[in-house]
Short mmCIF file of C-alpha atoms in Angstrom, two decimals:
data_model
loop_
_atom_site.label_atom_id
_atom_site.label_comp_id
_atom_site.label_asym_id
_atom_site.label_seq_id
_atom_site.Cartn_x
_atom_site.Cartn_y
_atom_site.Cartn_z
CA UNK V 1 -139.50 123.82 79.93
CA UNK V 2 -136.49 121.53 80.70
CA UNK V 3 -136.72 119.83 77.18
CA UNK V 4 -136.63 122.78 75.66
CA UNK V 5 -133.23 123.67 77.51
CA UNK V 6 -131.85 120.35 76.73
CA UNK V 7 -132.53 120.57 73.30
CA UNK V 8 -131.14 124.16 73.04
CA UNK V 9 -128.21 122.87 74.82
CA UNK V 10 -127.86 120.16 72.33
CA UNK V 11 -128.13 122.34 69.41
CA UNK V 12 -125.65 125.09 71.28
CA UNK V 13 -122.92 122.39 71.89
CA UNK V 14 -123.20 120.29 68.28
CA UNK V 15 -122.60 123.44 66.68
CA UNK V 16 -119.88 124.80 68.27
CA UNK V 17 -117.20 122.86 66.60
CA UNK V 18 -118.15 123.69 63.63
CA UNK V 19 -118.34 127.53 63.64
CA UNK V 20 -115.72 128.01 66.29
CA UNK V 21 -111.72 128.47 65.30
CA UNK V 22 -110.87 127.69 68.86
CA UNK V 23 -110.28 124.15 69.75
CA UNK V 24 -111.97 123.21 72.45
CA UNK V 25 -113.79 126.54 72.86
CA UNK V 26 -110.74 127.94 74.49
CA UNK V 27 -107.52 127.10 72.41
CA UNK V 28 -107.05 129.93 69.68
CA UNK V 29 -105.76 128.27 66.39
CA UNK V 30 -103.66 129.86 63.96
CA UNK V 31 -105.12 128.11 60.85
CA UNK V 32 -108.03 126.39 60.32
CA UNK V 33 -108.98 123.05 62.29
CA UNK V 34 -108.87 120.06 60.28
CA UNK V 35 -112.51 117.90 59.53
CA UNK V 36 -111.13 115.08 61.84
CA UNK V 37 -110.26 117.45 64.79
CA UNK V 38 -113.57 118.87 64.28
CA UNK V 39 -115.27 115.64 64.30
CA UNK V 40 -113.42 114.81 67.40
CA UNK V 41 -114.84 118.03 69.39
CA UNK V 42 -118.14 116.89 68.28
CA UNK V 43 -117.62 113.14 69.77
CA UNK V 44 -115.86 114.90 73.07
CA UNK V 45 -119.01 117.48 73.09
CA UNK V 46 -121.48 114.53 72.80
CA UNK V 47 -119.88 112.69 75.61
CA UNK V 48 -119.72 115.81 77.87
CA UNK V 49 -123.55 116.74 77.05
CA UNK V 50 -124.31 112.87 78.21
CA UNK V 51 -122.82 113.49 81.57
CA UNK V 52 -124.36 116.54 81.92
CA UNK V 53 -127.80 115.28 81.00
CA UNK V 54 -126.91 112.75 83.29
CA UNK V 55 -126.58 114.52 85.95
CA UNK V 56 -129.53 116.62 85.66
CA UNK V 57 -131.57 113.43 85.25
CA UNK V 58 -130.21 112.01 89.06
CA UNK V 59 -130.96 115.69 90.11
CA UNK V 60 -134.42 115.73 88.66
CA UNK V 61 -135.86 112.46 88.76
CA UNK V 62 -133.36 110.45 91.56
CA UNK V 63 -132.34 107.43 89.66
CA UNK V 64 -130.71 107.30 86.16
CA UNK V 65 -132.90 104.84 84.06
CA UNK V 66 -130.74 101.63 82.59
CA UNK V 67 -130.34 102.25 78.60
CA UNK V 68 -128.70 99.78 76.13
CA UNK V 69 -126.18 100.18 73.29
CA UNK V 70 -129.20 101.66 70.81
CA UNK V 71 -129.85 104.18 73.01
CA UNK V 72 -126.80 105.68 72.51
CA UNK V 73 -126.44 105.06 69.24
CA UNK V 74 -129.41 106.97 68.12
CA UNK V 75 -128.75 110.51 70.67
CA UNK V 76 -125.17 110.38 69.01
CA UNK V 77 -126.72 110.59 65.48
CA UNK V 78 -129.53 112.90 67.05
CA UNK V 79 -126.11 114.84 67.95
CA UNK V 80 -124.71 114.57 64.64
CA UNK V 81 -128.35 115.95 62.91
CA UNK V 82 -128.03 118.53 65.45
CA UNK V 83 -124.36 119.73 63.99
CA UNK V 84 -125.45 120.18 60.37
CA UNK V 85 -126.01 124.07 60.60
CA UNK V 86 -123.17 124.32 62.03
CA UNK V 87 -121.46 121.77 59.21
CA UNK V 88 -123.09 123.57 56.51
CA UNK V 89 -121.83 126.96 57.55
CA UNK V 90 -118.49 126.09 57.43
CA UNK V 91 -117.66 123.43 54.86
CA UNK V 92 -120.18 124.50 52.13
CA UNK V 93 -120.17 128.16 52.33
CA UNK V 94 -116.92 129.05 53.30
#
């Protein structure tokens, strides 16, 4: 049941830039945000699900397992997969 609320939570926060005005969730823009803003609240959402994830993981299982450079690599472009309903919506239907 966990996996299933860390992948919802994955989907939930990839997407967000992408159909959301606000920057940041929070800060109302008066136009629209820019591709490379937008690609920056995916990187910052990425970063903030990995220390979330994290966290649960020292909760859950007491120790944080040691992962190298590929690891990372790959749950970023997981991340990025993840954001393409979200891309889709607003770059090639609007």
């Amino acid at each position: 049941m966990m996996s299933f609320t860390i992948i919802f939570l994955a989907l939930l926060l990839a997407n967000i830039p992408w159909v959301s005005n606000n920057l940041f969730i929070f800060i109302p823009q008066k136009k629209l945000k820019s591709t490379p803003l937008t690609l920056l609240e995916v990187l910052t959402f990425y970063l903030a699900f990995g220390i979330i994830v994290s966290y649960v993981e020292k909760q859950i299982v007491g120790n944080i397992h040691q992962q190298s450079w590929e690891f990372y690599v790959v749950t970023f472009f997981l991340f990025v997969v993840f954001s393409s309903p979200g891309f889709i919506y607003k770059v090639i239907w609007k």
